[in-house]
mmCIF file of C-alpha atoms in Angstrom:
data_model
loop_
_atom_site.group_PDB
_atom_site.id
_atom_site.type_symbol
_atom_site.label_atom_id
_atom_site.label_comp_id
_atom_site.label_asym_id
_atom_site.label_seq_id
_atom_site.Cartn_x
_atom_site.Cartn_y
_atom_site.Cartn_z
ATOM 1 C CA SER A 1104 28.405 -9.289 4.596
ATOM 2 C CA SER A 1105 24.542 -9.530 5.351
ATOM 3 C CA ASP A 1106 22.177 -6.992 4.033
ATOM 4 C CA LEU A 1107 18.582 -6.828 5.454
ATOM 5 C CA LEU A 1108 16.251 -4.883 3.219
ATOM 6 C CA THR A 1109 12.400 -4.120 4.116
ATOM 7 C CA VAL A 1110 9.828 -2.036 2.835
ATOM 8 C CA THR A 1111 8.421 0.648 5.379
ATOM 9 C CA ALA A 1112 6.165 3.615 5.237
ATOM 10 C CA ARG A 1113 9.192 5.667 4.779
ATOM 11 C CA GLY A 1114 10.319 3.278 1.754
ATOM 12 C CA LEU A 1115 12.833 0.759 1.033
ATOM 13 C CA SER A 1116 15.116 0.327 4.083
ATOM 14 C CA SER A 1117 18.390 -1.601 4.773
ATOM 15 C CA VAL A 1118 19.960 -2.253 8.273
ATOM 16 C CA LEU A 1119 23.501 -0.422 8.769
ATOM 17 C CA ILE A 1120 25.699 -0.490 11.310
ATOM 18 C CA ARG A 1121 28.081 2.203 12.853
ATOM 19 C CA ARG A 1122 31.555 0.582 13.143
ATOM 20 C CA ALA A 1123 32.995 0.318 16.588
ATOM 21 C CA LYS A 1124 36.481 -0.469 15.694
ATOM 22 C CA PRO A 1125 39.076 0.278 12.874
ATOM 23 C CA PRO A 1126 39.264 0.219 10.012
ATOM 24 C CA PHE A 1127 36.584 2.669 9.053
ATOM 25 C CA GLU A 1128 36.063 3.196 13.009
ATOM 26 C CA ASP A 1129 32.434 5.023 13.406
ATOM 27 C CA GLY A 1130 31.888 4.292 9.531
ATOM 28 C CA LEU A 1131 28.763 3.054 8.396
ATOM 29 C CA ALA A 1132 28.785 -0.698 6.860
ATOM 30 C CA LEU A 1133 26.551 -3.421 6.377
ATOM 31 C CA PRO A 1134 26.704 -6.199 9.325
ATOM 32 C CA GLY A 1135 29.300 -8.883 8.678
ATOM 33 C CA GLY A 1136 32.721 -10.468 9.594
ATOM 34 C CA PHE A 1137 34.828 -13.447 9.187
ATOM 35 C CA VAL A 1138 33.859 -16.908 8.948
ATOM 36 C CA LEU A 1139 34.995 -19.174 11.707
ATOM 37 C CA ILE A 1140 37.095 -22.155 10.718
ATOM 38 C CA ASP A 1141 34.267 -24.789 11.205
ATOM 39 C CA GLU A 1142 31.412 -22.559 10.027
ATOM 40 C CA ASP A 1143 29.256 -22.805 6.882
ATOM 41 C CA LEU A 1144 29.203 -19.241 4.849
ATOM 42 C CA ARG A 1145 25.294 -19.181 5.645
ATOM 43 C CA ASP A 1146 25.701 -19.608 9.184
ATOM 44 C CA ALA A 1147 28.537 -17.192 9.469
ATOM 45 C CA ALA A 1148 26.103 -14.536 7.815
ATOM 46 C CA VAL A 1149 23.354 -15.399 10.193
ATOM 47 C CA ARG A 1150 25.704 -15.288 13.179
ATOM 48 C CA GLU A 1151 27.181 -11.931 12.370
ATOM 49 C CA LEU A 1152 23.710 -10.527 11.916
ATOM 50 C CA ARG A 1153 22.588 -11.574 15.070
ATOM 51 C CA GLU A 1154 25.629 -10.462 16.888
ATOM 52 C CA GLU A 1155 25.744 -7.030 15.280
ATOM 53 C CA THR A 1156 22.242 -6.214 15.024
ATOM 54 C CA ASN A 1157 20.381 -8.448 17.344
ATOM 55 C CA ILE A 1158 18.301 -9.616 14.296
ATOM 56 C CA GLU A 1159 17.518 -13.224 13.962
ATOM 57 C CA VAL A 1160 17.311 -14.879 10.368
ATOM 58 C CA ARG A 1161 17.311 -18.573 9.326
ATOM 59 C CA ALA A 1162 20.182 -19.480 6.900
ATOM 60 C CA GLU A 1163 17.292 -20.526 4.147
ATOM 61 C CA GLU A 1164 16.020 -17.155 4.419
ATOM 62 C CA LEU A 1165 19.381 -15.333 2.933
ATOM 63 C CA ILE A 1166 19.820 -14.815 -0.719
ATOM 64 C CA GLU A 1167 23.249 -15.069 -2.165
ATOM 65 C CA ILE A 1168 23.894 -11.637 -3.828
ATOM 66 C CA GLY A 1169 27.508 -12.372 -4.898
ATOM 67 C CA ALA A 1170 31.175 -12.613 -4.352
ATOM 68 C CA PHE A 1171 33.102 -9.256 -3.570
ATOM 69 C CA GLY A 1172 37.142 -9.441 -3.740
ATOM 70 C CA ARG A 1173 38.651 -6.160 -5.531
ATOM 71 C CA PRO A 1174 41.931 -6.040 -4.022
ATOM 72 C CA GLY A 1175 42.519 -3.219 -1.441
ATOM 73 C CA ARG A 1176 38.684 -3.407 -0.334
ATOM 74 C CA ASP A 1177 39.843 -4.049 3.208
ATOM 75 C CA PRO A 1178 43.127 -2.227 4.401
ATOM 76 C CA ARG A 1179 43.879 -4.979 6.880
ATOM 77 C CA MET A 1180 44.625 -7.837 4.188
ATOM 78 C CA ARG A 1181 43.164 -9.486 1.257
ATOM 79 C CA VAL A 1182 39.682 -10.369 2.010
ATOM 80 C CA VAL A 1183 37.014 -11.843 -0.109
ATOM 81 C CA SER A 1184 33.225 -11.579 0.874
ATOM 82 C CA ILE A 1185 30.315 -13.564 0.010
ATOM 83 C CA ALA A 1186 27.137 -11.262 0.408
ATOM 84 C CA TYR A 1187 23.975 -12.364 1.400
ATOM 85 C CA ALA A 1188 20.508 -10.528 1.607
ATOM 86 C CA ALA A 1189 17.176 -11.346 3.240
ATOM 87 C CA ILE A 1190 14.123 -9.728 2.549
ATOM 88 C CA ILE A 1191 12.119 -9.294 5.600
ATOM 89 C CA PRO A 1192 8.479 -7.836 5.596
ATOM 90 C CA ASP A 1193 8.152 -7.184 9.355
ATOM 91 C CA LEU A 1194 11.816 -6.589 10.360
ATOM 92 C CA THR A 1195 12.425 -6.183 14.206
ATOM 93 C CA LYS A 1196 14.189 -2.708 15.158
ATOM 94 C CA PRO A 1197 17.889 -3.531 15.058
ATOM 95 C CA ARG A 1198 20.121 -2.934 18.167
ATOM 96 C CA ALA A 1199 23.756 -2.800 18.210
ATOM 97 C CA GLY A 1200 26.062 -5.698 19.528
ATOM 98 C CA THR A 1201 29.460 -6.600 19.526
ATOM 99 C CA ASP A 1202 31.672 -4.702 17.049
ATOM 100 C CA ALA A 1203 28.884 -2.262 16.257
ATOM 101 C CA ARG A 1204 28.294 1.127 18.072
ATOM 102 C CA LEU A 1205 25.005 1.460 16.350
ATOM 103 C CA ALA A 1206 22.475 -0.686 14.384
ATOM 104 C CA GLN A 1207 19.806 1.474 12.318
ATOM 105 C CA LEU A 1208 17.327 1.054 9.639
ATOM 106 C CA LEU A 1209 18.194 3.461 6.945
ATOM 107 C CA THR A 1210 15.948 4.582 4.017
ATOM 108 C CA LEU A 1211 17.589 4.016 0.765
ATOM 109 C CA HIS A 1212 17.038 5.726 -2.727
ATOM 110 C CA PRO A 1213 16.456 2.618 -4.951
ATOM 111 C CA GLU A 1214 16.675 4.799 -8.190
ATOM 112 C CA GLN A 1215 20.245 6.037 -7.527
ATOM 113 C CA PRO A 1216 23.556 4.125 -6.579
ATOM 114 C CA ALA A 1217 24.477 4.144 -2.668
ATOM 115 C CA HIS A 1218 27.586 6.075 -3.150
ATOM 116 C CA GLU A 1219 25.783 9.079 -4.404
ATOM 117 C CA TYR A 1220 24.179 9.413 -1.254
ATOM 118 C CA LEU A 1221 25.817 6.958 1.545
ATOM 119 C CA ASN A 1222 29.428 6.960 2.602
ATOM 120 C CA LEU A 1223 29.701 3.379 3.456
ATOM 121 C CA ALA A 1224 32.876 1.509 4.614
ATOM 122 C CA PHE A 1225 34.924 -0.896 2.363
ATOM 123 C CA ASP A 1226 32.849 -1.507 -0.776
ATOM 124 C CA HIS A 1227 29.740 -1.867 0.792
ATOM 125 C CA ASP A 1228 27.857 0.636 -1.389
ATOM 126 C CA LEU A 1229 28.446 -2.056 -4.283
ATOM 127 C CA ILE A 1230 27.271 -4.696 -1.858
ATOM 128 C CA LEU A 1231 24.007 -2.708 -1.147
ATOM 129 C CA ASP A 1232 23.427 -1.821 -4.836
ATOM 130 C CA ALA A 1233 23.797 -5.458 -5.864
ATOM 131 C CA ALA A 1234 21.017 -6.207 -3.042
ATOM 132 C CA VAL A 1235 18.800 -3.716 -4.334
ATOM 133 C CA GLU A 1236 19.048 -4.670 -7.896
ATOM 134 C CA ARG A 1237 18.406 -8.551 -6.797
ATOM 135 C CA LEU A 1238 15.572 -7.392 -4.843
ATOM 136 C CA LYS A 1239 14.169 -5.456 -7.842
ATOM 137 C CA ARG A 1240 14.488 -8.691 -9.940
ATOM 138 C CA LEU A 1241 12.882 -10.783 -7.375
ATOM 139 C CA ILE A 1242 9.602 -8.929 -7.208
ATOM 140 C CA GLU A 1243 9.649 -8.650 -10.848
ATOM 141 C CA GLU A 1244 9.934 -12.433 -11.358
ATOM 142 C CA THR A 1245 8.209 -13.940 -8.243
ATOM 143 C CA PRO A 1246 5.148 -13.034 -5.995
ATOM 144 C CA GLU A 1247 7.479 -11.922 -3.304
ATOM 145 C CA ALA A 1248 6.010 -8.449 -3.310
ATOM 146 C CA VAL A 1249 2.876 -9.501 -1.910
ATOM 147 C CA ARG A 1250 4.618 -10.430 1.708
ATOM 148 C CA PHE A 1251 4.736 -6.693 2.046
ATOM 149 C CA CYS A 1252 1.124 -6.430 1.956
ATOM 150 C CA PRO A 1253 -1.710 -7.194 4.553
ATOM 151 C CA PRO A 1254 -3.514 -10.549 3.954
ATOM 152 C CA GLU A 1255 -6.186 -9.110 2.027
ATOM 153 C CA PHE A 1256 -4.733 -5.761 0.006
ATOM 154 C CA THR A 1257 -6.125 -3.570 -2.924
ATOM 155 C CA MET A 1258 -4.161 -3.440 -6.330
ATOM 156 C CA SER A 1259 -3.011 0.212 -5.080
ATOM 157 C CA GLU A 1260 -1.250 -1.108 -1.920
ATOM 158 C CA LEU A 1261 0.278 -4.002 -4.096
ATOM 159 C CA ARG A 1262 1.667 -1.035 -6.624
ATOM 160 C CA THR A 1263 3.123 0.851 -3.763
ATOM 161 C CA VAL A 1264 5.395 -2.126 -3.024
ATOM 162 C CA TYR A 1265 6.588 -2.126 -6.344
ATOM 163 C CA GLU A 1266 7.067 1.519 -6.682
ATOM 164 C CA THR A 1267 9.091 1.701 -3.216
ATOM 165 C CA VAL A 1268 11.496 -1.049 -4.380
ATOM 166 C CA TRP A 1269 11.872 0.195 -7.994
ATOM 167 C CA GLY A 1270 12.158 3.904 -6.832
ATOM 168 C CA MET A 1271 9.573 4.939 -9.483
ATOM 169 C CA GLN A 1272 5.852 5.892 -10.221
ATOM 170 C CA LEU A 1273 3.830 2.916 -12.008
ATOM 171 C CA ASP A 1274 0.856 3.957 -14.203
ATOM 172 C CA ALA A 1275 -2.071 2.411 -12.171
ATOM 173 C CA VAL A 1276 -3.774 1.080 -15.405
ATOM 174 C CA ASN A 1277 -0.819 -0.466 -16.987
ATOM 175 C CA PHE A 1278 0.055 -1.929 -13.521
ATOM 176 C CA ARG A 1279 -3.246 -4.046 -13.596
#
């Protein structure tokens, strides 16, 4: 599975697809699919993202989120997923392709678990929650948040990025 996260004027957002095939036909899901026999895991995530959303990312932009393999997560067979996320400031509008009926940018609520407001296929709510938590840690531990600001920005603009990702208001004085 691949998850694209971005900060927009509407808030923290992720690219989701509407599945065109069973299982979970017409259900919302993260882009993803099976790895080809001669394919690297990251290359598979890049390919599936391109095929299902027409969005191009480079393999080195992907951040590994984790492995998900609870029995029964896919009704077809035993499936283990390695989930990746990409943090993209200037995300192009997704367009559905291959086995996706629709690809869309959906605003998230980072302060609450995805299963409380989204009905995602498979266990993609758990993957999405893990990706959001990874982004929260990333902007706390690195200067990644400035990528979502203009070349010259105010502390208020930077604070807005943190507030958007963390889903909470921050005190302006303490933020400095």
